[in-house]
Short mmCIF file of C-alpha atoms in Angstrom, two decimals:
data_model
loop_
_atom_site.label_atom_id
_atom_site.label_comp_id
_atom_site.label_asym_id
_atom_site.label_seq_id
_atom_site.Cartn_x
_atom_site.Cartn_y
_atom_site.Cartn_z
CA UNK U 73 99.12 67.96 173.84
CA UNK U 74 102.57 68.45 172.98
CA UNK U 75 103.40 68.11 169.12
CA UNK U 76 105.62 68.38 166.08
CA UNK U 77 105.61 71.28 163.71
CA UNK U 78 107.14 71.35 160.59
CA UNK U 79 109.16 74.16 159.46
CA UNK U 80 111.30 74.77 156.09
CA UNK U 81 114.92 75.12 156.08
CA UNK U 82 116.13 78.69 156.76
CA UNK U 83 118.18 80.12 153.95
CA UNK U 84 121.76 81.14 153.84
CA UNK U 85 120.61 84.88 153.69
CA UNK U 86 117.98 84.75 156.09
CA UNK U 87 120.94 83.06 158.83
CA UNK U 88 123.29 86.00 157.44
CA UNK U 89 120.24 88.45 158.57
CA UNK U 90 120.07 86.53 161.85
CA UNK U 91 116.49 85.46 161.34
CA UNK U 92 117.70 81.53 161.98
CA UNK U 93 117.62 81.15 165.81
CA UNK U 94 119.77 77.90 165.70
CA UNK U 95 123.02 79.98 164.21
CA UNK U 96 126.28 78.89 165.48
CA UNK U 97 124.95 75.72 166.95
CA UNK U 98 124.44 72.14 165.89
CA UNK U 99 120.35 72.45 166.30
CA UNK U 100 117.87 71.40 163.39
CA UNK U 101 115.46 73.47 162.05
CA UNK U 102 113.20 70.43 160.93
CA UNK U 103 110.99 70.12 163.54
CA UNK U 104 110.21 71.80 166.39
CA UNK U 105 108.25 71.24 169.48
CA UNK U 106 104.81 72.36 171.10
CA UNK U 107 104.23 72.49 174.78
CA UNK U 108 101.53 75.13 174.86
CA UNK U 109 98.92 72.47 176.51
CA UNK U 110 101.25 71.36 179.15
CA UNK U 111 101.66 74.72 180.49
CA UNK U 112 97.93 76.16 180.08
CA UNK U 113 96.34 77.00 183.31
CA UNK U 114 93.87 78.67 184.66
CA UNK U 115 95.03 78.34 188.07
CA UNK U 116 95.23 81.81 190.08
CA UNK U 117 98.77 81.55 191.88
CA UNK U 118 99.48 83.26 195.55
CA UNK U 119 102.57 85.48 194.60
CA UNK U 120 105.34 85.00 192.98
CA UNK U 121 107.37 82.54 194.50
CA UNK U 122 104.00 80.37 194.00
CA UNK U 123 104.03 80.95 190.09
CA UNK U 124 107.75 79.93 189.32
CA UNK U 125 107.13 77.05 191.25
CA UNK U 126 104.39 75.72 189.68
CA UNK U 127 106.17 76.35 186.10
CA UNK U 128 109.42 75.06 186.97
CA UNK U 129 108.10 72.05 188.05
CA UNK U 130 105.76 71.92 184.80
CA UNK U 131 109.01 71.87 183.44
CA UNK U 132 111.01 69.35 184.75
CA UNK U 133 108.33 67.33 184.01
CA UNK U 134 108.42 67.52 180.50
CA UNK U 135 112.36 67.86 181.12
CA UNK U 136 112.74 71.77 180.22
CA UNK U 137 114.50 74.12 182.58
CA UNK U 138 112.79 77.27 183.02
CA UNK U 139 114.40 80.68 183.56
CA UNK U 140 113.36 84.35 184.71
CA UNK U 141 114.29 86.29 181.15
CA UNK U 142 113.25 89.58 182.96
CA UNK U 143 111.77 91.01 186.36
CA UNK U 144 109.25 93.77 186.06
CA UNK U 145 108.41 95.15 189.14
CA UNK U 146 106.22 97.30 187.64
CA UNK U 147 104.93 101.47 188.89
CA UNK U 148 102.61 101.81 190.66
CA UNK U 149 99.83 103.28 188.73
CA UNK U 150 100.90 102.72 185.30
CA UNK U 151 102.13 99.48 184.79
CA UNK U 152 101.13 96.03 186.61
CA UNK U 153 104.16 93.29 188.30
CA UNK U 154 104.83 91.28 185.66
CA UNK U 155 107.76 87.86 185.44
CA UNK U 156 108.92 86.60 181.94
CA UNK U 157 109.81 83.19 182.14
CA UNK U 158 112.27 81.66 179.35
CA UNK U 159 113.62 77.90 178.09
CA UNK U 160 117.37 78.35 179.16
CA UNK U 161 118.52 77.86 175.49
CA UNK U 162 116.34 81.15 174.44
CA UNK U 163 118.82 83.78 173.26
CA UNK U 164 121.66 84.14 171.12
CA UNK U 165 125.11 83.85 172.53
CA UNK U 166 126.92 87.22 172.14
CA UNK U 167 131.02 86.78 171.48
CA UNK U 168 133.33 88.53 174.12
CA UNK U 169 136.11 89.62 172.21
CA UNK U 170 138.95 90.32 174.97
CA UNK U 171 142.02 88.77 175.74
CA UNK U 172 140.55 86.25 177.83
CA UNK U 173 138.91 84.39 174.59
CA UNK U 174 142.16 83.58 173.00
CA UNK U 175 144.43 80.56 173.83
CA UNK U 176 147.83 80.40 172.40
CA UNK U 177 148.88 77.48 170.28
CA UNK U 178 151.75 75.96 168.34
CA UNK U 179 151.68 76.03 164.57
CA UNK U 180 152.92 73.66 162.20
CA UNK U 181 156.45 75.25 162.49
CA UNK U 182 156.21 75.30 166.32
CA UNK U 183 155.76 79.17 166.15
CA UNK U 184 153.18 80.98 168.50
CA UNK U 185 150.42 82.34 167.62
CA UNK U 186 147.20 83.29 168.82
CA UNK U 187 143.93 81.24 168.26
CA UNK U 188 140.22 81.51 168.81
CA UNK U 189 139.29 79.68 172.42
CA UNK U 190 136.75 77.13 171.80
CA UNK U 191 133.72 77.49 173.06
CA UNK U 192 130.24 76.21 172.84
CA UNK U 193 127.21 77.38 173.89
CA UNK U 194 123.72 76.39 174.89
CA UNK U 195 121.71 78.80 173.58
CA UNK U 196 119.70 78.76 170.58
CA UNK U 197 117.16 81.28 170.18
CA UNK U 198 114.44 79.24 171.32
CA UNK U 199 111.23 81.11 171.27
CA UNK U 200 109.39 79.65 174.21
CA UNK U 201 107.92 81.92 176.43
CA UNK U 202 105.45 82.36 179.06
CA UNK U 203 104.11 85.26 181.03
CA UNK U 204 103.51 85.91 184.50
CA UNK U 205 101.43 88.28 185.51
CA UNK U 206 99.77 90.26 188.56
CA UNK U 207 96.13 90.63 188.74
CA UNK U 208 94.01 92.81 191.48
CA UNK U 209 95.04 94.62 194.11
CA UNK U 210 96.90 92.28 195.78
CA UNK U 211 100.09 89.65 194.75
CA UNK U 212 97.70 87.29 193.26
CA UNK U 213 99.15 86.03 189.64
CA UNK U 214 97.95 84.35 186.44
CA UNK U 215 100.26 82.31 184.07
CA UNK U 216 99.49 82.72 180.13
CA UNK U 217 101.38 81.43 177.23
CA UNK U 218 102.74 83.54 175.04
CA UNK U 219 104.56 81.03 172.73
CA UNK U 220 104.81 77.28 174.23
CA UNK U 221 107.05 76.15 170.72
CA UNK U 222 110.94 75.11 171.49
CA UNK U 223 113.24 74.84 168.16
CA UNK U 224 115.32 72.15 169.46
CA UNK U 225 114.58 68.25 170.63
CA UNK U 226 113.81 68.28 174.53
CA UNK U 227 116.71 66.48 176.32
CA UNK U 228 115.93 63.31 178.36
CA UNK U 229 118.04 64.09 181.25
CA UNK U 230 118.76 66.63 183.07
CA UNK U 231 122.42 65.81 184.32
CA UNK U 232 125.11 68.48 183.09
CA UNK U 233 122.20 71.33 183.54
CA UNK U 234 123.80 73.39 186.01
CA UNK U 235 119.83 75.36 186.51
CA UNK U 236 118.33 72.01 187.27
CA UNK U 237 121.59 70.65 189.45
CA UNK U 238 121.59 73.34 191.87
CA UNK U 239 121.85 72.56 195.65
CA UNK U 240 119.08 73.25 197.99
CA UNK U 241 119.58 75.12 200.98
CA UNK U 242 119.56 72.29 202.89
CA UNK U 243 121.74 70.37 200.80
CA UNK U 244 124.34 73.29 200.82
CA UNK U 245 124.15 73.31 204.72
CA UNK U 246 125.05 69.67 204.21
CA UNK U 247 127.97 69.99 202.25
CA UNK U 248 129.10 72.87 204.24
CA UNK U 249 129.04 70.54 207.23
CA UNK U 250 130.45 67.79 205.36
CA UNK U 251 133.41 69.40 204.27
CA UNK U 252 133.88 70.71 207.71
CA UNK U 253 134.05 66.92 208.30
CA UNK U 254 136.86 66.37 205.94
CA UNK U 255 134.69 64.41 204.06
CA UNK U 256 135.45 64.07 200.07
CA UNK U 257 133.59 65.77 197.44
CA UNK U 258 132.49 62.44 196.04
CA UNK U 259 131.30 61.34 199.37
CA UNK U 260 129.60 64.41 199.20
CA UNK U 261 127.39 63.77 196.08
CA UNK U 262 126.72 60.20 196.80
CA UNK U 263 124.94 61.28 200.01
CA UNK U 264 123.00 63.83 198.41
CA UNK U 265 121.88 61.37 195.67
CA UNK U 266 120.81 58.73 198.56
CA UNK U 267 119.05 61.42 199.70
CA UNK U 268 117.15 62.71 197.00
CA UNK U 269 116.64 60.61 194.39
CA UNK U 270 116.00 63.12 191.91
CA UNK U 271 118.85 64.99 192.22
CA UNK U 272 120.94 66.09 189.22
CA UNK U 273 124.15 67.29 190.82
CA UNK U 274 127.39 66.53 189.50
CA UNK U 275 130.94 66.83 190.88
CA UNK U 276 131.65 69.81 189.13
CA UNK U 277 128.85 71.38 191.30
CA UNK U 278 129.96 70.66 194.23
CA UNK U 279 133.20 72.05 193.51
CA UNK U 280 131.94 75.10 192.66
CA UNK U 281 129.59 74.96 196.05
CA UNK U 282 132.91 74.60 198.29
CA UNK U 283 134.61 76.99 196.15
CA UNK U 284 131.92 79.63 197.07
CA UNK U 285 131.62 78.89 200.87
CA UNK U 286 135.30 78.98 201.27
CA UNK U 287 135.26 82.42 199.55
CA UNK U 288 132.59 83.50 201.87
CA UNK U 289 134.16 81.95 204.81
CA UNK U 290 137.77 83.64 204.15
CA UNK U 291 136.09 87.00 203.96
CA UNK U 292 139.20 88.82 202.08
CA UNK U 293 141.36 87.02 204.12
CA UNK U 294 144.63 85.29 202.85
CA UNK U 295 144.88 81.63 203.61
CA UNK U 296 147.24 82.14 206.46
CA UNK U 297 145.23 85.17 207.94
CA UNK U 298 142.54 82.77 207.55
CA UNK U 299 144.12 79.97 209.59
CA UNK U 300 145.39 82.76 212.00
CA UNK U 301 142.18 83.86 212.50
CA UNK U 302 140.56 80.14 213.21
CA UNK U 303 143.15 79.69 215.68
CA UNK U 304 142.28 82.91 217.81
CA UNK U 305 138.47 81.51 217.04
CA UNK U 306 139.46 78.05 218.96
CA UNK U 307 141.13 79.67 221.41
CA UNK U 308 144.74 78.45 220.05
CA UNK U 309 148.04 79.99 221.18
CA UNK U 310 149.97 80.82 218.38
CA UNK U 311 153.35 82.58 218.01
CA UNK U 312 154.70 83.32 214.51
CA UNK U 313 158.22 84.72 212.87
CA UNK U 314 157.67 86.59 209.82
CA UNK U 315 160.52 87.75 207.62
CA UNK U 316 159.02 91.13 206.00
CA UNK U 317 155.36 89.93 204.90
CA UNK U 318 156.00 86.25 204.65
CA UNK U 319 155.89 84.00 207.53
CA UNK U 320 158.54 81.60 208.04
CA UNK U 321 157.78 79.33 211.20
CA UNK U 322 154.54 79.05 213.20
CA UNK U 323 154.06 77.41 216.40
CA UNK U 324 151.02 76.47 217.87
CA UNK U 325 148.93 74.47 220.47
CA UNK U 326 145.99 74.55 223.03
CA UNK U 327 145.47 75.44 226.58
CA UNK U 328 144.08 71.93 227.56
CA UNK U 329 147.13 70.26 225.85
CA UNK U 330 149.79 72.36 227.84
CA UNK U 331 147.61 71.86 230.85
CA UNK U 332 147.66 68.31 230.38
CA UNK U 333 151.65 68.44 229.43
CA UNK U 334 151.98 69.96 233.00
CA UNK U 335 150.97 66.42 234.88
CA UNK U 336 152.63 64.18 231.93
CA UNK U 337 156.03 66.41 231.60
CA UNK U 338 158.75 63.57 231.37
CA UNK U 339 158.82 61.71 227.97
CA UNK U 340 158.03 63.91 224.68
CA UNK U 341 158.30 62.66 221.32
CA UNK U 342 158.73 65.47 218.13
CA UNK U 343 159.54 64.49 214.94
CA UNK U 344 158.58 66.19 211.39
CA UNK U 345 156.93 65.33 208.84
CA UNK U 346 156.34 66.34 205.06
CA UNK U 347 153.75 66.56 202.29
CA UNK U 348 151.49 67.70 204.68
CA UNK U 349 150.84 70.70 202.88
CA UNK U 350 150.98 71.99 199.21
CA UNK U 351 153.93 74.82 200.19
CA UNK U 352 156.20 71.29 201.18
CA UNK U 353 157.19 73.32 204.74
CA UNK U 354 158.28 70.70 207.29
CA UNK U 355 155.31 70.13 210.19
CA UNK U 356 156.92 69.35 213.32
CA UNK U 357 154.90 67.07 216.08
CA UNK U 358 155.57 67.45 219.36
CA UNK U 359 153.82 64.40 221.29
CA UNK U 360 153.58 63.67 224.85
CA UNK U 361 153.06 60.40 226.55
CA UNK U 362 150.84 59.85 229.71
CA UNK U 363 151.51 57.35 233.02
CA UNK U 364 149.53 54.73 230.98
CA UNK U 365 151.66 54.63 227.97
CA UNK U 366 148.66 57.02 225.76
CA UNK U 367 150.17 60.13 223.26
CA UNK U 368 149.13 63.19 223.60
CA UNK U 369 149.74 66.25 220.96
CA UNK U 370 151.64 68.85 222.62
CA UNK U 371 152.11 71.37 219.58
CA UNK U 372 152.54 72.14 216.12
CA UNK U 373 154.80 73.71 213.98
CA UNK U 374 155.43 74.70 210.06
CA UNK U 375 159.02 76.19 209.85
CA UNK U 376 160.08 77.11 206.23
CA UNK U 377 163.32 74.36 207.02
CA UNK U 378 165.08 71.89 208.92
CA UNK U 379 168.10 74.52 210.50
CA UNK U 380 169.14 74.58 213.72
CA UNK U 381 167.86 78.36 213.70
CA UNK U 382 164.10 76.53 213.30
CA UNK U 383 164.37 73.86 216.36
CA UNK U 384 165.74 76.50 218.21
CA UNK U 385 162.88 79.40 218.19
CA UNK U 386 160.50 76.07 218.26
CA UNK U 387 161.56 74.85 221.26
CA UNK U 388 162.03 78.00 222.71
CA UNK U 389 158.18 78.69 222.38
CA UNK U 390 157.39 75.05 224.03
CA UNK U 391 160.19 76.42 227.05
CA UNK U 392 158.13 79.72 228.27
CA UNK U 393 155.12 77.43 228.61
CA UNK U 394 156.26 75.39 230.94
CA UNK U 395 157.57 75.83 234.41
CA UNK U 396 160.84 75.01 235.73
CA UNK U 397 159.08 71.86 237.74
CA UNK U 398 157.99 69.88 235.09
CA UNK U 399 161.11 70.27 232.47
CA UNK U 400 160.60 67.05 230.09
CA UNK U 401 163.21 64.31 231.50
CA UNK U 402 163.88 62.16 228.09
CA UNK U 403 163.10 63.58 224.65
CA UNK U 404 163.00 60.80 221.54
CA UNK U 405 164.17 62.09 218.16
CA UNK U 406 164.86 60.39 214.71
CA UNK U 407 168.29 61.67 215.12
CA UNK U 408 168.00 64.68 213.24
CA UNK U 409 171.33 66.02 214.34
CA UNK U 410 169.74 70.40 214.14
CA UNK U 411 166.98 68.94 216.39
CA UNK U 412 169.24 67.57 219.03
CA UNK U 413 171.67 70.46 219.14
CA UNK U 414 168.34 72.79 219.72
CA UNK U 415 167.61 70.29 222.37
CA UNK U 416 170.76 70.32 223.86
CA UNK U 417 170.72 74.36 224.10
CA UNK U 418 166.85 74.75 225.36
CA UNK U 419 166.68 71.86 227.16
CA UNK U 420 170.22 70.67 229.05
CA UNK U 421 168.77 68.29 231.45
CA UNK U 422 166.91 66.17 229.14
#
């Protein structure tokens, strides 16, 4: 059985001398707690993978997240596999004493200066630790106990543990699929929750979880190389004017759109729209309309502003797809005044 040990109060000299584990943290040194029993065993485990997953869930059990401290592989010959698992408050944080640990404040005079960042920090010294190790010839493992005591109370949930809150491969091949969706990260972790009722998530985990697949999915790339790239992938036709490294305007649209703008060539419809994107760069939609009074999107295009300059290199894209039989008839704008002169230049008959 688990139970309570008392212990005396470390001194001031022995904290100075770092023999207090709790140091630098708001943990008690008045009692401390004995799990020994609950992970005792006997039990000869089938590899590796088989022994952390009997002790992890030993520990989330008793609601204590259990870490690999160290992997020894071991030589062959001389020393035997061996796993050291941990609590994940064992250790002592260690200080990192660079630039990026310092915030900058106002003082009472409204001067600068720099401060100390505050931080915090999880880790305690706790002493609990348990062995795994290999036995025979083969990958076959046995668990012992080298110390089952933690020095600080056992927390009752397990939300804000990012160990414990970790997605799943299959979860993560949900949200990846999810986002794809557009869906929203809170969406996200409500379905996960339905689906597991023991999951610990939080949103702050899923951020980080579409943070990483997007890193993995750009590959290096910028975000428009990226979106350049996904439009060669879908088999988009893009055209693009760049002024030295930055591009300026970017038209785009599909094969089946311009193949359906072929047999429904008389009425288009483009206006523009904004706050589409966080760089504020006008979108304008160019929409076609069918025999039975249905819209079709035609194209797309971010220009870096409303100038006659834009419509006109826009437009002038949408004229080489198109063949002289099937010139639109009747164009609707908003009575942007650029946009009609462009229209007036590319397209005289409409």
């Amino acid at each position: 059985m688990k139970g309570e040990i008392e212990v005396r109060e470390a001194s001031n000299e022995e904290q100075k001398q770092g023999d207090a584990p709790t140091e630098g943290n708001n943990v008690g040194t008045k009692c401390v707690m004995d799990y020994s029993d609950q992970f005792t065993t006997y039990s000869i485990f089938n590899g590796r993978g088989a022994l952390l997953k009997w002790a992890r869930a030993q520990g989330k059990m008793n609601n204590i997240v259990i870490v690999i401290k160290m992997s020894d592989y071991g030589v062959e010959g001389k020393r035997r596999p061996q796993v050291i698992l941990a609590c994940e408050r064992s250790g002592n944080y260690k200080s990192c004493k660079s630039s990026e640990t310092t915030d900058i404040r106002l003082d009472a005079n409204s001067d600068i200066k720099k401060c100390a960042r505050d931080i915090g920090t999880k880790k305690c010294g706790c002493t609990f630790l348990l062995i795994g190790v290999n036995i025979g010839d083969g990958d076959d493992r046995k668990l012992e106990v080298v110390c089952g005591v933690h020095n600080h109370p056992i927390s009752k949930y397990f939300q804000g543990h990012s160990i414990v809150g970790r997605l799943s491969k299959e979860e993560n091949a949900l949200l990846v699929d999810m986002s794809k969706s557009l869906m929203k990260p809170k969406d996200i972790l409500i379905t996960l929750k339905v689906r597991d009722a023991t999951n610990v998530s939080t949103m702050k985990t899923i951020y980080n979880a579409r943070i990483r697949n997007r890193t993995k999915e750009f590959a290096g790339r910028t975000q428009m190389q990226q979106f350049l790239n996904k439009l060669s992938e879908h088999n988009y036709i893009p055209w693009h004017m760049t002024s030295g490294d930055i591009v300026t305007n970017l038209f785009w649209t599909h094969h089946i759109n311009i193949e359906i703008l072929h047999a429904f060539s008389h009425v288009l419809i483009m206006d523009c729209t904004y706050k589409t994107n966080r760089y504020c760069f006008p979108l304008l939609q160019i929409v076609g309309v069918t025999s039975t009074n249905m819209t079709f999107s035609v194209a797309y295009v971010y220009m870096n502003a409303e100038k006659e300059d834009n419509y006109t290199w826009a437009l002038t894209a949408l004229r080489s797809l198109l063949d002289d039989n099937c010139l639109p008839r009747v164009i609707v704008t908003d009575r942007e005044l650029a946009l009609m002169n462009s229209i007036t230049s590319i397209f005289p008959k409409a």
